């Protein structure tokens, strides 16, 4: 009986997860579509003068320009990360607990998929969010999903969950 219960918990989690991922990836892709169609490459629009602007760039690497034009590295990292996320999501779903972790995994997967789509289509990622005040690397919505997801997940793993929880989710 436990096996059927576990299967129904997984099934009850999969459809909402897929719908959430589709919505988040579409949001990312639509923002990028809008930027590409409204701005010229390297054009910017100040949002808060001297602090934050929308600036369209093409990033063939990662933050701070590392791994420029090394797309195979990004493909491999993305595929491995997605497999780890799927595995962890299914483990969480089997427990019927860890809603917060499932949400964070969905965010991380959505960001990875959003940027993966760009890399497959263009061989670069469309970035456009720029904190000019601190000269932070230009990023996009998918990057926000990944960054927020990873940081909150690490915070929860350090401060909320115990060692016995790790076995249930990793």
PDB file of C-alpha atoms in Angstrom:
ATOM      1  CA  UNK A   1       0.000   0.000   0.000  1.00  0.00           C
ATOM      2  CA  UNK A   2       2.868   2.355   0.750  1.00  0.00           C
ATOM      3  CA  UNK A   3       4.152   1.978  -2.811  1.00  0.00           C
ATOM      4  CA  UNK A   4       0.799   3.103  -4.320  1.00  0.00           C
ATOM      5  CA  UNK A   5       0.619   5.986  -1.849  1.00  0.00           C
ATOM      6  CA  UNK A   6       4.131   7.050  -2.825  1.00  0.00           C
ATOM      7  CA  UNK A   7       3.268   6.863  -6.540  1.00  0.00           C
ATOM      8  CA  UNK A   8       0.140   8.986  -6.080  1.00  0.00           C
ATOM      9  CA  UNK A   9       2.149  11.591  -4.112  1.00  0.00           C
ATOM     10  CA  UNK A  10       4.645  11.808  -6.955  1.00  0.00           C
ATOM     11  CA  UNK A  11       1.883  12.018  -9.578  1.00  0.00           C
ATOM     12  CA  UNK A  12       0.100  14.725  -7.569  1.00  0.00           C
ATOM     13  CA  UNK A  13       3.288  16.791  -7.545  1.00  0.00           C
ATOM     14  CA  UNK A  14       4.398  16.340 -11.155  1.00  0.00           C
ATOM     15  CA  UNK A  15       1.592  18.154 -13.007  1.00  0.00           C
ATOM     16  CA  UNK A  16       1.693  21.289 -10.813  1.00  0.00           C
ATOM     17  CA  UNK A  17       5.493  21.292 -11.129  1.00  0.00           C
ATOM     18  CA  UNK A  18       5.378  21.025 -14.922  1.00  0.00           C
ATOM     19  CA  UNK A  19       2.764  23.792 -15.156  1.00  0.00           C
ATOM     20  CA  UNK A  20       4.844  26.006 -12.833  1.00  0.00           C
ATOM     21  CA  UNK A  21       8.007  25.384 -14.852  1.00  0.00           C
ATOM     22  CA  UNK A  22       6.195  26.207 -18.097  1.00  0.00           C
ATOM     23  CA  UNK A  23       4.851  29.469 -16.645  1.00  0.00           C
ATOM     24  CA  UNK A  24       8.246  30.511 -15.249  1.00  0.00           C
ATOM     25  CA  UNK A  25      10.138  29.612 -18.440  1.00  0.00           C
ATOM     26  CA  UNK A  26       7.552  31.443 -20.569  1.00  0.00           C
ATOM     27  CA  UNK A  27       7.918  34.503 -18.336  1.00  0.00           C
ATOM     28  CA  UNK A  28      11.690  34.410 -18.805  1.00  0.00           C
ATOM     29  CA  UNK A  29      11.445  33.904 -22.557  1.00  0.00           C
ATOM     30  CA  UNK A  30       8.818  36.619 -22.983  1.00  0.00           C
ATOM     31  CA  UNK A  31      10.959  39.178 -21.144  1.00  0.00           C
ATOM     32  CA  UNK A  32      13.876  38.294 -23.412  1.00  0.00           C
ATOM     33  CA  UNK A  33      11.660  38.465 -26.502  1.00  0.00           C
ATOM     34  CA  UNK A  34      10.443  41.901 -25.432  1.00  0.00           C
ATOM     35  CA  UNK A  35      14.004  43.162 -24.861  1.00  0.00           C
ATOM     36  CA  UNK A  36      15.265  41.881 -28.217  1.00  0.00           C
ATOM     37  CA  UNK A  37      12.332  43.477 -30.031  1.00  0.00           C
ATOM     38  CA  UNK A  38      12.357  46.813 -28.203  1.00  0.00           C
ATOM     39  CA  UNK A  39      16.069  47.550 -27.748  1.00  0.00           C
ATOM     40  CA  UNK A  40      19.101  47.513 -29.973  1.00  0.00           C
ATOM     41  CA  UNK A  41      22.116  45.528 -28.812  1.00  0.00           C
ATOM     42  CA  UNK A  42      23.957  47.456 -26.053  1.00  0.00           C
ATOM     43  CA  UNK A  43      21.116  49.996 -25.814  1.00  0.00           C
ATOM     44  CA  UNK A  44      19.917  50.839 -22.317  1.00  0.00           C
ATOM     45  CA  UNK A  45      16.923  52.437 -20.644  1.00  0.00           C
ATOM     46  CA  UNK A  46      17.453  54.000 -17.203  1.00  0.00           C
ATOM     47  CA  UNK A  47      14.898  52.823 -14.656  1.00  0.00           C
ATOM     48  CA  UNK A  48      16.474  54.526 -11.644  1.00  0.00           C
ATOM     49  CA  UNK A  49      19.039  56.984 -12.979  1.00  0.00           C
ATOM     50  CA  UNK A  50      22.569  55.919 -12.065  1.00  0.00           C
ATOM     51  CA  UNK A  51      21.310  52.902 -10.099  1.00  0.00           C
ATOM     52  CA  UNK A  52      19.399  50.438 -12.279  1.00  0.00           C
ATOM     53  CA  UNK A  53      18.796  50.141 -15.989  1.00  0.00           C
ATOM     54  CA  UNK A  54      17.570  47.787 -18.663  1.00  0.00           C
ATOM     55  CA  UNK A  55      20.521  47.111 -20.978  1.00  0.00           C
ATOM     56  CA  UNK A  56      20.399  44.528 -23.755  1.00  0.00           C
ATOM     57  CA  UNK A  57      23.519  42.404 -24.122  1.00  0.00           C
ATOM     58  CA  UNK A  58      24.360  38.963 -25.440  1.00  0.00           C
ATOM     59  CA  UNK A  59      26.329  36.841 -22.999  1.00  0.00           C
ATOM     60  CA  UNK A  60      28.198  33.873 -24.454  1.00  0.00           C
ATOM     61  CA  UNK A  61      29.684  33.080 -21.040  1.00  0.00           C
ATOM     62  CA  UNK A  62      28.713  33.261 -17.390  1.00  0.00           C
ATOM     63  CA  UNK A  63      28.795  36.069 -14.835  1.00  0.00           C
ATOM     64  CA  UNK A  64      31.885  38.260 -14.950  1.00  0.00           C
ATOM     65  CA  UNK A  65      32.627  36.962 -18.457  1.00  0.00           C
ATOM     66  CA  UNK A  66      33.968  33.551 -17.447  1.00  0.00           C
ATOM     67  CA  UNK A  67      33.792  30.649 -19.912  1.00  0.00           C
ATOM     68  CA  UNK A  68      33.079  32.876 -22.919  1.00  0.00           C
ATOM     69  CA  UNK A  69      31.982  30.804 -25.935  1.00  0.00           C
ATOM     70  CA  UNK A  70      32.377  27.506 -24.040  1.00  0.00           C
ATOM     71  CA  UNK A  71      28.798  26.394 -24.677  1.00  0.00           C
ATOM     72  CA  UNK A  72      29.528  22.685 -24.201  1.00  0.00           C
ATOM     73  CA  UNK A  73      30.396  23.388 -20.541  1.00  0.00           C
ATOM     74  CA  UNK A  74      27.025  25.093 -20.042  1.00  0.00           C
ATOM     75  CA  UNK A  75      25.166  22.275 -21.801  1.00  0.00           C
ATOM     76  CA  UNK A  76      26.796  19.661 -19.562  1.00  0.00           C
ATOM     77  CA  UNK A  77      26.301  21.643 -16.352  1.00  0.00           C
ATOM     78  CA  UNK A  78      22.649  22.274 -17.233  1.00  0.00           C
ATOM     79  CA  UNK A  79      21.898  18.626 -18.015  1.00  0.00           C
ATOM     80  CA  UNK A  80      23.590  17.430 -14.813  1.00  0.00           C
ATOM     81  CA  UNK A  81      21.830  20.109 -12.729  1.00  0.00           C
ATOM     82  CA  UNK A  82      18.452  19.200 -14.231  1.00  0.00           C
ATOM     83  CA  UNK A  83      18.962  15.493 -13.455  1.00  0.00           C
ATOM     84  CA  UNK A  84      19.918  16.312  -9.863  1.00  0.00           C
ATOM     85  CA  UNK A  85      16.890  18.604  -9.531  1.00  0.00           C
ATOM     86  CA  UNK A  86      14.504  16.002 -10.954  1.00  0.00           C
ATOM     87  CA  UNK A  87      15.938  13.306  -8.677  1.00  0.00           C
ATOM     88  CA  UNK A  88      15.650  15.540  -5.588  1.00  0.00           C
ATOM     89  CA  UNK A  89      12.157  16.704  -6.550  1.00  0.00           C
ATOM     90  CA  UNK A  90      10.939  13.103  -6.854  1.00  0.00           C
ATOM     91  CA  UNK A  91      12.508  12.203  -3.502  1.00  0.00           C
ATOM     92  CA  UNK A  92      10.772  15.186  -1.886  1.00  0.00           C
ATOM     93  CA  UNK A  93       7.489  14.295  -3.566  1.00  0.00           C
ATOM     94  CA  UNK A  94       7.654  10.750  -2.171  1.00  0.00           C
ATOM     95  CA  UNK A  95       7.742  12.110   1.375  1.00  0.00           C
ATOM     96  CA  UNK A  96       4.714  14.361   1.017  1.00  0.00           C
ATOM     97  CA  UNK A  97       6.737  17.059   2.777  1.00  0.00           C
ATOM     98  CA  UNK A  98       9.254  19.750   1.841  1.00  0.00           C
ATOM     99  CA  UNK A  99       6.972  22.046  -0.168  1.00  0.00           C
ATOM    100  CA  UNK A 100       9.503  24.862   0.202  1.00  0.00           C
ATOM    101  CA  UNK A 101      12.284  22.751  -1.296  1.00  0.00           C
ATOM    102  CA  UNK A 102      10.057  21.586  -4.161  1.00  0.00           C
ATOM    103  CA  UNK A 103       9.233  25.215  -4.995  1.00  0.00           C
ATOM    104  CA  UNK A 104      12.922  26.144  -4.947  1.00  0.00           C
ATOM    105  CA  UNK A 105      13.805  23.185  -7.171  1.00  0.00           C
ATOM    106  CA  UNK A 106      11.115  24.316  -9.622  1.00  0.00           C
ATOM    107  CA  UNK A 107      12.653  27.806  -9.649  1.00  0.00           C
ATOM    108  CA  UNK A 108      16.170  26.447 -10.232  1.00  0.00           C
ATOM    109  CA  UNK A 109      14.976  24.134 -13.007  1.00  0.00           C
ATOM    110  CA  UNK A 110      13.016  26.938 -14.669  1.00  0.00           C
ATOM    111  CA  UNK A 111      16.049  29.212 -14.682  1.00  0.00           C
ATOM    112  CA  UNK A 112      18.290  26.477 -16.038  1.00  0.00           C
ATOM    113  CA  UNK A 113      15.795  25.660 -18.791  1.00  0.00           C
ATOM    114  CA  UNK A 114      15.270  29.340 -19.674  1.00  0.00           C
ATOM    115  CA  UNK A 115      18.977  29.964 -20.181  1.00  0.00           C
ATOM    116  CA  UNK A 116      19.434  26.554 -21.853  1.00  0.00           C
ATOM    117  CA  UNK A 117      16.842  27.539 -24.460  1.00  0.00           C
ATOM    118  CA  UNK A 118      18.844  30.696 -25.233  1.00  0.00           C
ATOM    119  CA  UNK A 119      22.102  28.786 -25.494  1.00  0.00           C
ATOM    120  CA  UNK A 120      20.570  26.214 -27.830  1.00  0.00           C
ATOM    121  CA  UNK A 121      18.883  28.845 -30.005  1.00  0.00           C
ATOM    122  CA  UNK A 122      21.518  31.565 -30.113  1.00  0.00           C
ATOM    123  CA  UNK A 123      24.751  30.201 -28.547  1.00  0.00           C
ATOM    124  CA  UNK A 124      24.454  33.005 -25.979  1.00  0.00           C
ATOM    125  CA  UNK A 125      22.075  34.194 -23.256  1.00  0.00           C
ATOM    126  CA  UNK A 126      20.062  37.392 -23.501  1.00  0.00           C
ATOM    127  CA  UNK A 127      20.790  39.526 -20.429  1.00  0.00           C
ATOM    128  CA  UNK A 128      19.227  42.884 -19.618  1.00  0.00           C
ATOM    129  CA  UNK A 129      18.968  43.646 -15.874  1.00  0.00           C
ATOM    130  CA  UNK A 130      21.828  45.903 -14.798  1.00  0.00           C
ATOM    131  CA  UNK A 131      22.589  47.409 -11.385  1.00  0.00           C
ATOM    132  CA  UNK A 132      24.756  50.249 -12.635  1.00  0.00           C
ATOM    133  CA  UNK A 133      25.423  51.677  -9.169  1.00  0.00           C
ATOM    134  CA  UNK A 134      27.529  48.655  -8.178  1.00  0.00           C
ATOM    135  CA  UNK A 135      28.468  47.619 -11.728  1.00  0.00           C
ATOM    136  CA  UNK A 136      27.002  44.163 -11.104  1.00  0.00           C
ATOM    137  CA  UNK A 137      27.091  41.735 -14.062  1.00  0.00           C
ATOM    138  CA  UNK A 138      24.058  42.103 -16.312  1.00  0.00           C
ATOM    139  CA  UNK A 139      21.596  39.256 -15.799  1.00  0.00           C
ATOM    140  CA  UNK A 140      18.084  38.072 -16.709  1.00  0.00           C
ATOM    141  CA  UNK A 141      14.925  36.606 -15.184  1.00  0.00           C
ATOM    142  CA  UNK A 142      16.208  33.012 -15.443  1.00  0.00           C
ATOM    143  CA  UNK A 143      19.327  34.042 -13.513  1.00  0.00           C
ATOM    144  CA  UNK A 144      17.048  35.458 -10.794  1.00  0.00           C
ATOM    145  CA  UNK A 145      15.214  32.130 -10.515  1.00  0.00           C
ATOM    146  CA  UNK A 146      18.495  30.242 -10.162  1.00  0.00           C
ATOM    147  CA  UNK A 147      20.139  32.677  -7.751  1.00  0.00           C
ATOM    148  CA  UNK A 148      17.146  33.063  -5.450  1.00  0.00           C
ATOM    149  CA  UNK A 149      16.442  29.319  -5.576  1.00  0.00           C
ATOM    150  CA  UNK A 150      20.002  28.308  -4.733  1.00  0.00           C
ATOM    151  CA  UNK A 151      20.511  30.887  -1.958  1.00  0.00           C
ATOM    152  CA  UNK A 152      17.217  30.177  -0.228  1.00  0.00           C
ATOM    153  CA  UNK A 153      17.818  26.427  -0.587  1.00  0.00           C
ATOM    154  CA  UNK A 154      21.254  26.762   1.019  1.00  0.00           C
ATOM    155  CA  UNK A 155      19.767  28.899   3.795  1.00  0.00           C
ATOM    156  CA  UNK A 156      17.110  26.260   4.513  1.00  0.00           C
ATOM    157  CA  UNK A 157      19.635  23.445   4.413  1.00  0.00           C
ATOM    158  CA  UNK A 158      21.841  25.250   6.920  1.00  0.00           C
ATOM    159  CA  UNK A 159      19.238  26.691   9.282  1.00  0.00           C
ATOM    160  CA  UNK A 160      16.001  24.733   8.934  1.00  0.00           C
ATOM    161  CA  UNK A 161      16.640  21.142   7.972  1.00  0.00           C
ATOM    162  CA  UNK A 162      18.537  18.521   9.934  1.00  0.00           C
ATOM    163  CA  UNK A 163      20.829  15.740   8.772  1.00  0.00           C
ATOM    164  CA  UNK A 164      17.983  13.196   8.740  1.00  0.00           C
ATOM    165  CA  UNK A 165      16.110  15.429   6.270  1.00  0.00           C
ATOM    166  CA  UNK A 166      19.032  15.338   3.853  1.00  0.00           C
ATOM    167  CA  UNK A 167      18.590  11.619   3.296  1.00  0.00           C
ATOM    168  CA  UNK A 168      14.970  12.203   2.336  1.00  0.00           C
ATOM    169  CA  UNK A 169      15.764  14.901  -0.217  1.00  0.00           C
ATOM    170  CA  UNK A 170      19.226  14.200  -1.597  1.00  0.00           C
TER     171      UNK A 170
END
